[in-house]
PDB file of C-alpha atoms in Angstrom:
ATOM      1  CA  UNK O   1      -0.166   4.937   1.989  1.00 93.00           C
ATOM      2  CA  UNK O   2      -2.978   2.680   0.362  1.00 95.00           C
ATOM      3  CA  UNK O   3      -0.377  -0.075   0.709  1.00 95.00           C
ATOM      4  CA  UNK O   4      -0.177   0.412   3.913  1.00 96.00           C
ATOM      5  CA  UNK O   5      -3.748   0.873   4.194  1.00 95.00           C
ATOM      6  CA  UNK O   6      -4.300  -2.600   2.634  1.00 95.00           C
ATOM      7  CA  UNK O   7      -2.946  -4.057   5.726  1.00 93.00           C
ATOM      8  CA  UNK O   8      -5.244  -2.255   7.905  1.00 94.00           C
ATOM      9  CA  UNK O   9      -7.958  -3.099   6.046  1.00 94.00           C
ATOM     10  CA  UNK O  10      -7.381  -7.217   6.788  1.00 93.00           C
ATOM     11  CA  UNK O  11      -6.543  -6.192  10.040  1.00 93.00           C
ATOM     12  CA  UNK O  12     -10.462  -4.322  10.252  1.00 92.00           C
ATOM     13  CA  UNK O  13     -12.284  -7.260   8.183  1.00 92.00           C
ATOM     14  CA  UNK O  14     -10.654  -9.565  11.574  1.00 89.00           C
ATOM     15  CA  UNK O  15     -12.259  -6.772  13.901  1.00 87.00           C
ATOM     16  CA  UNK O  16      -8.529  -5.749  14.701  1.00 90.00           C
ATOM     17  CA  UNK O  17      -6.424  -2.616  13.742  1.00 89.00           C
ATOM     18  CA  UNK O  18      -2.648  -1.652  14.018  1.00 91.00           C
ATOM     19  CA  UNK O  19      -1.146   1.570  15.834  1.00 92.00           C
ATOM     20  CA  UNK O  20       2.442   0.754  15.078  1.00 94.00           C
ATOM     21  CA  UNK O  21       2.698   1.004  11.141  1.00 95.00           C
ATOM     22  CA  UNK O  22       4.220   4.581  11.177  1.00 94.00           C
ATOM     23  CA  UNK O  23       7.358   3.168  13.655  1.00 96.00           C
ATOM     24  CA  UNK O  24       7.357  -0.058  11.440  1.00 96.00           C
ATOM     25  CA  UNK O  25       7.480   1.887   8.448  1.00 96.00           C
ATOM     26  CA  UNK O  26      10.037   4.227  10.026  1.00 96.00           C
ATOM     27  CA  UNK O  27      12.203   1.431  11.139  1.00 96.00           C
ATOM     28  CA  UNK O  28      12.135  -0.512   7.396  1.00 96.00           C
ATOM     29  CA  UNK O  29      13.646   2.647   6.007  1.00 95.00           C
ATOM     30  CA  UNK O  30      16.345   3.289   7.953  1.00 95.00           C
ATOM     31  CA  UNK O  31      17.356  -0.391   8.142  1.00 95.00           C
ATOM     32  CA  UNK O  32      17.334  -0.089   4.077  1.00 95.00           C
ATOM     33  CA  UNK O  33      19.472   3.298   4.396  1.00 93.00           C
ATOM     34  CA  UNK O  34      21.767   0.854   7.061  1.00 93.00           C
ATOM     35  CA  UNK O  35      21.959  -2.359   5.064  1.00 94.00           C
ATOM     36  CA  UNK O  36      23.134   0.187   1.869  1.00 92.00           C
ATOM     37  CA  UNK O  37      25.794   1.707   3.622  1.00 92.00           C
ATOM     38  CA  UNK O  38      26.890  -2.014   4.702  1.00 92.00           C
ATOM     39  CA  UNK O  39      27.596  -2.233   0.625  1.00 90.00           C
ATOM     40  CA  UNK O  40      24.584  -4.919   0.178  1.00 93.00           C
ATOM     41  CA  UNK O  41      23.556  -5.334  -3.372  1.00 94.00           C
ATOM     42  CA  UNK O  42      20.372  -3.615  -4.160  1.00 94.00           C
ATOM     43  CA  UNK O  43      18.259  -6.711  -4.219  1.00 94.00           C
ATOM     44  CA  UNK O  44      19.179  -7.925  -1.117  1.00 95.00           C
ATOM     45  CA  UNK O  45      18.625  -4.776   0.452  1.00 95.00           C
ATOM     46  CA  UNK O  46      14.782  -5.357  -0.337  1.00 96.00           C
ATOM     47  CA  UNK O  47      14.638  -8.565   0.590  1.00 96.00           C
ATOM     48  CA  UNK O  48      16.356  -7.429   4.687  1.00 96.00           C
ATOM     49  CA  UNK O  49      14.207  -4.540   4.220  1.00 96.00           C
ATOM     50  CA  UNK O  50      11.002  -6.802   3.633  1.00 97.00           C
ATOM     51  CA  UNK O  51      12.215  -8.825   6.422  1.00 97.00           C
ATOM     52  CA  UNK O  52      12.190  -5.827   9.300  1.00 96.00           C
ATOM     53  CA  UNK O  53       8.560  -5.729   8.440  1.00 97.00           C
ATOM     54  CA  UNK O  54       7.961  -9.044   8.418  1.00 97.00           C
ATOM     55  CA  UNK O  55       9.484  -9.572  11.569  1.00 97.00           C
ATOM     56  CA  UNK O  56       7.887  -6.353  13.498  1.00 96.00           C
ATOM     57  CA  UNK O  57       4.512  -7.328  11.699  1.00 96.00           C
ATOM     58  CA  UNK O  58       5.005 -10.972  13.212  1.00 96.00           C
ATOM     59  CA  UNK O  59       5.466 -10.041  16.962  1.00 96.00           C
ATOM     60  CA  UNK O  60       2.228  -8.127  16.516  1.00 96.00           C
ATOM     61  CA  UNK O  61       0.227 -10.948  15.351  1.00 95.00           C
ATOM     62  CA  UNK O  62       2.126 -13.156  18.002  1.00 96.00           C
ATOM     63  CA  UNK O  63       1.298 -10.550  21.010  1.00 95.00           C
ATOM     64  CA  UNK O  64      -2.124 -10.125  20.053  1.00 94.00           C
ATOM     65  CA  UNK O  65      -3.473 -13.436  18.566  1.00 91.00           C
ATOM     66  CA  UNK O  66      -1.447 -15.939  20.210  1.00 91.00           C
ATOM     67  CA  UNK O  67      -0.519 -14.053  23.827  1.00 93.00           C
ATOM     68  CA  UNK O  68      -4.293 -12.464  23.714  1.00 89.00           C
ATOM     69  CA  UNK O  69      -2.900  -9.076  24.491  1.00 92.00           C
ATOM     70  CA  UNK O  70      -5.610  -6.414  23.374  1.00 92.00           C
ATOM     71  CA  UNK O  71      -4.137  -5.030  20.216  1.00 92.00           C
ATOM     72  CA  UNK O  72      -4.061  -1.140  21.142  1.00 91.00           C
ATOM     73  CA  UNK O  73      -1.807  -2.199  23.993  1.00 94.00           C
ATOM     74  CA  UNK O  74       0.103  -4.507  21.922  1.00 94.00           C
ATOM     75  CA  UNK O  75       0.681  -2.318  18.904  1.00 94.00           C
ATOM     76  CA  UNK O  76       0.956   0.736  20.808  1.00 93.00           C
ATOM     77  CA  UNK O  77       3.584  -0.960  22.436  1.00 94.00           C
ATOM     78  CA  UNK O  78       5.529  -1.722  19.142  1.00 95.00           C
ATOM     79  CA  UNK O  79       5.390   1.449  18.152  1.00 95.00           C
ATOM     80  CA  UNK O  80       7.356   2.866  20.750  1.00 95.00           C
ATOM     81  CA  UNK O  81       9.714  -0.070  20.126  1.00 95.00           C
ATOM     82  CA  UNK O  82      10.163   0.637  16.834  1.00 95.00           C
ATOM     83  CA  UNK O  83      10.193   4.186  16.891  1.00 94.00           C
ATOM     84  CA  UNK O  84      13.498   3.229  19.511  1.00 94.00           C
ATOM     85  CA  UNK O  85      15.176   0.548  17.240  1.00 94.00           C
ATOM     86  CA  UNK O  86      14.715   3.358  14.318  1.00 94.00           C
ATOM     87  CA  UNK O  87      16.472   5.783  15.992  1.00 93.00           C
ATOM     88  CA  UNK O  88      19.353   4.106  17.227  1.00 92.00           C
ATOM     89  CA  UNK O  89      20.042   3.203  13.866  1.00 92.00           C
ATOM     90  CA  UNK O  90      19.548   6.703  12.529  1.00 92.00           C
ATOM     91  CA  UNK O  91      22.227   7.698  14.292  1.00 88.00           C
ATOM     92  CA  UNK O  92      24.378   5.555  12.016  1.00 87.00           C
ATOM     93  CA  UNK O  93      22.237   6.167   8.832  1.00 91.00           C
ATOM     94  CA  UNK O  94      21.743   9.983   8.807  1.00 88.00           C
ATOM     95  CA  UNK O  95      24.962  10.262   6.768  1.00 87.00           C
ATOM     96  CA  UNK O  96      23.672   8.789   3.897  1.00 88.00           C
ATOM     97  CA  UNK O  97      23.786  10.973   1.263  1.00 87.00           C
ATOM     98  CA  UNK O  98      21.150   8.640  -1.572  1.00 88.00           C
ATOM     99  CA  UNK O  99      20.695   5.301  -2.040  1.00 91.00           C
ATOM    100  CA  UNK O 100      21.742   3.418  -4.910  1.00 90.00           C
ATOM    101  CA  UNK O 101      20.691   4.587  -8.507  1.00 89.00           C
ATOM    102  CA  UNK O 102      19.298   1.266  -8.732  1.00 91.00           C
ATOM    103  CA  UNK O 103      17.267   1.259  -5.689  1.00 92.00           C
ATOM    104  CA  UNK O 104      16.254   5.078  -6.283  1.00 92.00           C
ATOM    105  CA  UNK O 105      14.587   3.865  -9.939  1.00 92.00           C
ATOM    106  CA  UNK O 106      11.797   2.164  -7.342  1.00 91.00           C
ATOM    107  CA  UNK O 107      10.979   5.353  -6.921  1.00 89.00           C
ATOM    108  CA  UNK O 108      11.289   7.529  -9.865  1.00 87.00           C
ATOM    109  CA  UNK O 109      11.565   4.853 -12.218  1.00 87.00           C
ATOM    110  CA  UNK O 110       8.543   4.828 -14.758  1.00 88.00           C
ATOM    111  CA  UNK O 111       6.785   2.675 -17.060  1.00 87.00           C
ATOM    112  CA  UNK O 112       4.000   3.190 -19.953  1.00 87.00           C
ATOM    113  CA  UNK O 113       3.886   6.337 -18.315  1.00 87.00           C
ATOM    114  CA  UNK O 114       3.068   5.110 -14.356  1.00 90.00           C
ATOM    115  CA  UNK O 115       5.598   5.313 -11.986  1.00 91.00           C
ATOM    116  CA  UNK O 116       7.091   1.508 -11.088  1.00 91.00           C
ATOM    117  CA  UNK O 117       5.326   1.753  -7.470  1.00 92.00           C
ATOM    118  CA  UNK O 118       1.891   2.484  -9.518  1.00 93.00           C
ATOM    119  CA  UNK O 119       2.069  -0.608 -11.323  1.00 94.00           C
ATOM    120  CA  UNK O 120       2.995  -2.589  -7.998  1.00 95.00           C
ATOM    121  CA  UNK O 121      -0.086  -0.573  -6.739  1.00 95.00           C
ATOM    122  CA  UNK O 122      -1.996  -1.977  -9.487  1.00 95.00           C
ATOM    123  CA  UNK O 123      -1.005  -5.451  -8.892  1.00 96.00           C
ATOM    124  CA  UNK O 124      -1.337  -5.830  -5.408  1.00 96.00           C
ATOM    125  CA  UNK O 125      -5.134  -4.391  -6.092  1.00 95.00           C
ATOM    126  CA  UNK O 126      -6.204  -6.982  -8.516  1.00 95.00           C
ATOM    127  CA  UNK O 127      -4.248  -9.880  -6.329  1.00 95.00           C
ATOM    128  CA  UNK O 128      -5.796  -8.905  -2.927  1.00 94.00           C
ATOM    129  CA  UNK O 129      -9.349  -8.228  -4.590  1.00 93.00           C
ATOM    130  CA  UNK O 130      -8.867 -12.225  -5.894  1.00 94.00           C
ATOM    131  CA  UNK O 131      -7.944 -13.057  -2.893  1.00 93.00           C
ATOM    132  CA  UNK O 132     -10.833 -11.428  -0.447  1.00 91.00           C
ATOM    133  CA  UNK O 133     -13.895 -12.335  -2.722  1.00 90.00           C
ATOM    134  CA  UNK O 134     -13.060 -15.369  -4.657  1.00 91.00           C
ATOM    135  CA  UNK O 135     -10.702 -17.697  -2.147  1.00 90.00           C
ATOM    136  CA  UNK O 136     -11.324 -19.401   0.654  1.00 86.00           C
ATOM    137  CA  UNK O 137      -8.735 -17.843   2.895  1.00 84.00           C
ATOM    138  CA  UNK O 138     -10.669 -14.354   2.374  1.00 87.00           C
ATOM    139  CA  UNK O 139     -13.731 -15.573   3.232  1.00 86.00           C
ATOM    140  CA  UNK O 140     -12.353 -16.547   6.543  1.00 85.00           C
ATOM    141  CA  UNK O 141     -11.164 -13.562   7.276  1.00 86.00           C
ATOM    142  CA  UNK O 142     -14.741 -12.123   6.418  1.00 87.00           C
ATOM    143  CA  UNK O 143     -16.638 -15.169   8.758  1.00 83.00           C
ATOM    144  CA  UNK O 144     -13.675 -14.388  11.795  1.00 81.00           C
ATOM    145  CA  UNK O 145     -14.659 -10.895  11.656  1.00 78.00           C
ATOM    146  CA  UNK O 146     -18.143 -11.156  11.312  1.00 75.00           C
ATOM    147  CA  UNK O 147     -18.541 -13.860  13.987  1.00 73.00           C
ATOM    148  CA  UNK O 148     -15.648 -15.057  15.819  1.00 71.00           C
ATOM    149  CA  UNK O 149     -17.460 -17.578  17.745  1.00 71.00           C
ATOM    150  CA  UNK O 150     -19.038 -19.214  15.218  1.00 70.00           C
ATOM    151  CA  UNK O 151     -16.136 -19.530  13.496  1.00 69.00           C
ATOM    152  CA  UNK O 152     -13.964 -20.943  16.157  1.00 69.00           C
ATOM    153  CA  UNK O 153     -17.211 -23.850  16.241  1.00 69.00           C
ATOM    154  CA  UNK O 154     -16.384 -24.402  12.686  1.00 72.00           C
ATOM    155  CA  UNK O 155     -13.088 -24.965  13.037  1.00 70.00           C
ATOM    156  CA  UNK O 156     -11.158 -22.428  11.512  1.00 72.00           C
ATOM    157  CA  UNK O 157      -8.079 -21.138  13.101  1.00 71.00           C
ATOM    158  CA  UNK O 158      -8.876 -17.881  13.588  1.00 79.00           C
ATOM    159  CA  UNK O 159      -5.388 -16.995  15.497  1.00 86.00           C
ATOM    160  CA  UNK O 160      -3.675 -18.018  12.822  1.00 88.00           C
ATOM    161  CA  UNK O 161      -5.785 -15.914  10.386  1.00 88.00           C
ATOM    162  CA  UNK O 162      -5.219 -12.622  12.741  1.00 90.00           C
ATOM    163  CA  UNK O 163      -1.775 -13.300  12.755  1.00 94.00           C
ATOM    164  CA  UNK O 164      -0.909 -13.548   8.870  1.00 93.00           C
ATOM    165  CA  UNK O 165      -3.040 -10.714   8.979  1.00 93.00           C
ATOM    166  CA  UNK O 166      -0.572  -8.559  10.963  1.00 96.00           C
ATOM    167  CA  UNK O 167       2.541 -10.537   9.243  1.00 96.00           C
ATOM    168  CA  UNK O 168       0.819  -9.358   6.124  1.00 95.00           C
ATOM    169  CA  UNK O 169       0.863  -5.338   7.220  1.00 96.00           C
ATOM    170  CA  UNK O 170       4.430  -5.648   8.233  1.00 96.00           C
ATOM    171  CA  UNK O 171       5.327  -7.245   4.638  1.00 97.00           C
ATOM    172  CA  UNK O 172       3.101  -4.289   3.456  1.00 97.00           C
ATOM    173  CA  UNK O 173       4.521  -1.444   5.450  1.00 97.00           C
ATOM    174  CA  UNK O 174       7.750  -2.588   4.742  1.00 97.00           C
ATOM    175  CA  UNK O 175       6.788  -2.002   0.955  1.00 97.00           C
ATOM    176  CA  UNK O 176       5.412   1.331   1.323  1.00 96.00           C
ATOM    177  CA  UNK O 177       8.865   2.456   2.882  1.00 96.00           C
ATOM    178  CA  UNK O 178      10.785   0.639   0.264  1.00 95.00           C
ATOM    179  CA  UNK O 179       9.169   2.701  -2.186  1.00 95.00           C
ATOM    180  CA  UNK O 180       8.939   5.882  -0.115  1.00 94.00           C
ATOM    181  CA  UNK O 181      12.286   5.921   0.713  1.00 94.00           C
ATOM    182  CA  UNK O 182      13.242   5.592  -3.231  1.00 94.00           C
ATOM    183  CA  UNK O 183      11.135   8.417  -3.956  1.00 93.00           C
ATOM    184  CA  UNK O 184      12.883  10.925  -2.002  1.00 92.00           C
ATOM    185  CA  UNK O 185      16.065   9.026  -2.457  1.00 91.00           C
ATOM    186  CA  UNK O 186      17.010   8.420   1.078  1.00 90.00           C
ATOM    187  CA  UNK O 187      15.497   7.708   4.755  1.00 91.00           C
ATOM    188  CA  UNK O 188      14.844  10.822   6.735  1.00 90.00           C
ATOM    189  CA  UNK O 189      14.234  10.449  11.099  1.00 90.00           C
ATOM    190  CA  UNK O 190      10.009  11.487   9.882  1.00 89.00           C
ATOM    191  CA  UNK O 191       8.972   9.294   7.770  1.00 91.00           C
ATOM    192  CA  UNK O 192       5.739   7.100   8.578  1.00 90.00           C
ATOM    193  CA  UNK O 193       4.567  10.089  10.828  1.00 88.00           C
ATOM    194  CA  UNK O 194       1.008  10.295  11.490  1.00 85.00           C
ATOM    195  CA  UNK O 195       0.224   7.403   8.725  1.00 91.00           C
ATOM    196  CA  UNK O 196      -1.422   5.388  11.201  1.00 90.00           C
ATOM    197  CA  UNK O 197      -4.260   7.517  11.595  1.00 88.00           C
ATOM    198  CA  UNK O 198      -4.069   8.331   7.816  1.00 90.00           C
ATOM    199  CA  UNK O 199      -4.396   5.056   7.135  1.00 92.00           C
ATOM    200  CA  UNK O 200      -7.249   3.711  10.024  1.00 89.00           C
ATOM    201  CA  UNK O 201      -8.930   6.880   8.977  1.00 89.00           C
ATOM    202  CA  UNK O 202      -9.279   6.020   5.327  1.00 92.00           C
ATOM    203  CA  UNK O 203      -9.962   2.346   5.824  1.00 92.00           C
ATOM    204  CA  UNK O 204     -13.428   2.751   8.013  1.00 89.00           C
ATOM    205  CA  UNK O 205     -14.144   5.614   5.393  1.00 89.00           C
ATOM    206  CA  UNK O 206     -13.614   3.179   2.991  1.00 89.00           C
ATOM    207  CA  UNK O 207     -15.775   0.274   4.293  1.00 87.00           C
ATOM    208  CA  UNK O 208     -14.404  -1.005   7.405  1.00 87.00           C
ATOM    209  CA  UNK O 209     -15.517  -1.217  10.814  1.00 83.00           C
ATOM    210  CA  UNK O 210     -14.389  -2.181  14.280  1.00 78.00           C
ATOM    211  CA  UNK O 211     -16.969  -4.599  14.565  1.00 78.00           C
ATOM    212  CA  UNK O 212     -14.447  -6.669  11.656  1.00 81.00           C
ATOM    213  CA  UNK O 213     -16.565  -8.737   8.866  1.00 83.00           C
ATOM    214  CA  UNK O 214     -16.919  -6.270   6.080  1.00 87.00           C
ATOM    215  CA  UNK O 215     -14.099  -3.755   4.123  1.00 89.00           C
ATOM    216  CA  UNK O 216     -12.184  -4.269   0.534  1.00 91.00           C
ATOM    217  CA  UNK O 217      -9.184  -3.175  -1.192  1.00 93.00           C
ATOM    218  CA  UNK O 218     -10.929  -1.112  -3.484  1.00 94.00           C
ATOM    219  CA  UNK O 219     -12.986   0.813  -0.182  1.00 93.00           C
ATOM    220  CA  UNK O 220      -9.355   1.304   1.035  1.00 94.00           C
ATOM    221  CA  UNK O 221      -7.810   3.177  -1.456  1.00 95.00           C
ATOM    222  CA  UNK O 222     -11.410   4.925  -1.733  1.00 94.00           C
ATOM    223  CA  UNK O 223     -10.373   6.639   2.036  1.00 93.00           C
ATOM    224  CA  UNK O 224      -6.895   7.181   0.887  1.00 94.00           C
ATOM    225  CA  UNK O 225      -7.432   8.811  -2.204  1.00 94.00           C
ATOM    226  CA  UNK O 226     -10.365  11.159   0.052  1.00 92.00           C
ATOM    227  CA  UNK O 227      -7.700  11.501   2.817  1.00 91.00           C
ATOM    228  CA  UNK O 228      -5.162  12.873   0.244  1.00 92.00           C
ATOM    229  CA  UNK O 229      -7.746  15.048  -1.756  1.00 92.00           C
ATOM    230  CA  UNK O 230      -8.424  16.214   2.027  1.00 90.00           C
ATOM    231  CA  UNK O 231      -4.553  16.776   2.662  1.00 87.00           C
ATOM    232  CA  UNK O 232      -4.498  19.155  -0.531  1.00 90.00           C
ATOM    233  CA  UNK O 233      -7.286  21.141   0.262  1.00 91.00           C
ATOM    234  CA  UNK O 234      -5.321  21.832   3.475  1.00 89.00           C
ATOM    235  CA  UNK O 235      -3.030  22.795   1.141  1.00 87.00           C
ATOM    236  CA  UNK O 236      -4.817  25.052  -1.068  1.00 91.00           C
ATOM    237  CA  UNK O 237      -7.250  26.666   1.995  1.00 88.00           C
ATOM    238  CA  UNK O 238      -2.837  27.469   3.102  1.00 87.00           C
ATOM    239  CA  UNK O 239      -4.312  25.755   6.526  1.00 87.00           C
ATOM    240  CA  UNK O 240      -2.036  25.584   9.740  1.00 87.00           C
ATOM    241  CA  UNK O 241      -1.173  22.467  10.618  1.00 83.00           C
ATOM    242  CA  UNK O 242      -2.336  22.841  14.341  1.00 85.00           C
ATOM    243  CA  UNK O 243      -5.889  23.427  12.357  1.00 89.00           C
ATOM    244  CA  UNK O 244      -5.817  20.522  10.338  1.00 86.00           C
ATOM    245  CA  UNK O 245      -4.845  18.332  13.681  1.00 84.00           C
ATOM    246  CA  UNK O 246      -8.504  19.363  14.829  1.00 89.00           C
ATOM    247  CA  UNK O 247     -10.214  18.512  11.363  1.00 87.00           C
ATOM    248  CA  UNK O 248      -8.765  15.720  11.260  1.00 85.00           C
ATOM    249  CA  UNK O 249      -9.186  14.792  14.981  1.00 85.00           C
ATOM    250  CA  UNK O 250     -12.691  15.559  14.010  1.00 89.00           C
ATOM    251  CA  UNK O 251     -13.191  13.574  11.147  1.00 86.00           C
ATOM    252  CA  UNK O 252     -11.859  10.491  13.265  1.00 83.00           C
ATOM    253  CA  UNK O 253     -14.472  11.040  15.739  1.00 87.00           C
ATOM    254  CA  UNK O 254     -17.564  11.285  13.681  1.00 88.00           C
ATOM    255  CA  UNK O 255     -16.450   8.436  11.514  1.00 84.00           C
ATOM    256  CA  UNK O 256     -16.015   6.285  14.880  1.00 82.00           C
ATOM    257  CA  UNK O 257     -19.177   7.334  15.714  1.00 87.00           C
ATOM    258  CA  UNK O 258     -21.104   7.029  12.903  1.00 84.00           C
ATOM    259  CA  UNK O 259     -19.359   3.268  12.527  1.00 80.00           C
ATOM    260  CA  UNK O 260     -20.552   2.396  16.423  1.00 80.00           C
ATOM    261  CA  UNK O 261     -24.261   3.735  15.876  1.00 84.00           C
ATOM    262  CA  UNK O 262     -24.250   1.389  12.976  1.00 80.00           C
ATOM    263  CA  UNK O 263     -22.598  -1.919  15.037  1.00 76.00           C
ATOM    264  CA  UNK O 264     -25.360  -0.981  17.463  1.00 80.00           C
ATOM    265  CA  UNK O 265     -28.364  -0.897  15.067  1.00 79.00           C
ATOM    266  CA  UNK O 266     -27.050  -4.212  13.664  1.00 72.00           C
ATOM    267  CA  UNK O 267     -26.964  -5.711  17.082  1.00 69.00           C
ATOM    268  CA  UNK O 268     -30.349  -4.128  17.873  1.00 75.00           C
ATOM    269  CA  UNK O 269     -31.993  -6.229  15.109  1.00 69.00           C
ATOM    270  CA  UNK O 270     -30.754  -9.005  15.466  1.00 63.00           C
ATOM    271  CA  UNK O 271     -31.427  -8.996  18.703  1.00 67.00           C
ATOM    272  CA  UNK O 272     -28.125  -9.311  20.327  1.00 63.00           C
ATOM    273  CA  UNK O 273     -28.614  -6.365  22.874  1.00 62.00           C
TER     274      UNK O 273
END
């Protein structure tokens, strides 16, 4: 999920956000389970696997940064897309009985006591923390968000920015199945359900906003480690799940509306409205 959630995060620090990572993530599984049963060795089952989400993550930077198509249209639109493509293939997939023992150690495979996907976690944290506050291609994403305009008079590309952006999520999302799928050893017709609003949730909880020009890694997995310590107490409090639909729902709409007050106080003095 905080993989995942990394994505969404560039996407917010642009001023965009992505409605199709659950279908994407969906789809990157089952294409693993297909690309297995074609016999493919384990590594280049990642590789196709990293591909699908490349590819879906691609036509969403391409519909809504080069076509200009508003991006809960857009990404809407690719959900239901690739919540199709996924289950045409399941029907081809869902007798898989587990993946290879080598893919499978992705998942339960551990190391100086972490699980394999912890470390990746790790690494990816450290990289994309580099990346936003030290280089120059984070602090574009940062001056896009912030001020699109002024950027654009600058000279940077800001399309092209948005788009890697959304390339990146579908790289990312494609990850997050990867190592999903290992965990419970094979795809299943739910997976990536709801994750979308897991992970949107947890990202303006964690620093980001609509408005785009402010967020982090580290505020990321902040709202996903407070969206799963929310999930348990669910748990615990033996909640129904129609009930924690309408926290949930809730939760969504305060932090929405806490985030616009804010945009609009920020306008207010700088005298923008």
């Amino acid at each position: 999920t905080a993989m995942i959630a990394f994505g969404m995060m560039f996407q917010l620090i642009c001023g965009y956000f992505d409605m199709s990572v659950g279908s994407i993530m969906l789809l990157s599984a089952i294409a693993a389970g297909k690309f297995t049963m074609m016999g493919m060795p384990v590594p280049v089952v990642i590789i196709l696997t990293l591909l699908v989400g490349l590819v879906m993550g691609c036509i969403n930077g391409f519909l809504v940064s080069i076509v200009g198509i508003n991006a809960l249209i857009a990404t809407l639109g690719m959900q239901y897309v690739g919540y199709g493509a996924a289950m045409l293939l399941w029907n081809e997939v869902r007798t898989l009985q587990a993946f290879d023992d080598a893919y499978i150690m992705l998942g339960d495979g551990e190391f100086g006591g972490l699980y394999v996907m912890t470390w990746v976690l790790l690494v990816l944290i450290v990289i994309f923390s580099i990346f936003l506050k030290y280089t120059t291609g984070g602090k574009k994403l940062y001056f896009v968000g912030g001020n699109r305009e002024a950027a654009k008079l600058i000279g940077f590309n800001d399309k092209r920015l948005v788009f890697l952006a959304y390339a990146a999520t579908g790289v990312l999302t494609a990850m997050a199945a990867i190592f999903r799928s290992a965990y419970i050893h094979k795809p299943t017709q739910y997976m990536g359900e709801g994750i979308h609003m897991t992970c949107f949730i947890a990202c303006v909880i964690g620093g980001g906003s609509f408005a785009g020009g402010k967020g982090s890694v580290i505020g990321a997995l902040l709202g996903v480690i407070f969206m799963s310590l929310l999930t348990n107490m669910f748990n615990l409090l033996k909640m129904s799940p129609e009930l924690q639909n309408v926290v949930v729902g809730v939760i969504l709409v305060v932090v929405v509306t806490l985030d616009g007050m804010m945009n609009m106080r920020k306008l207010r003095e700088q005298g923008k409205i």
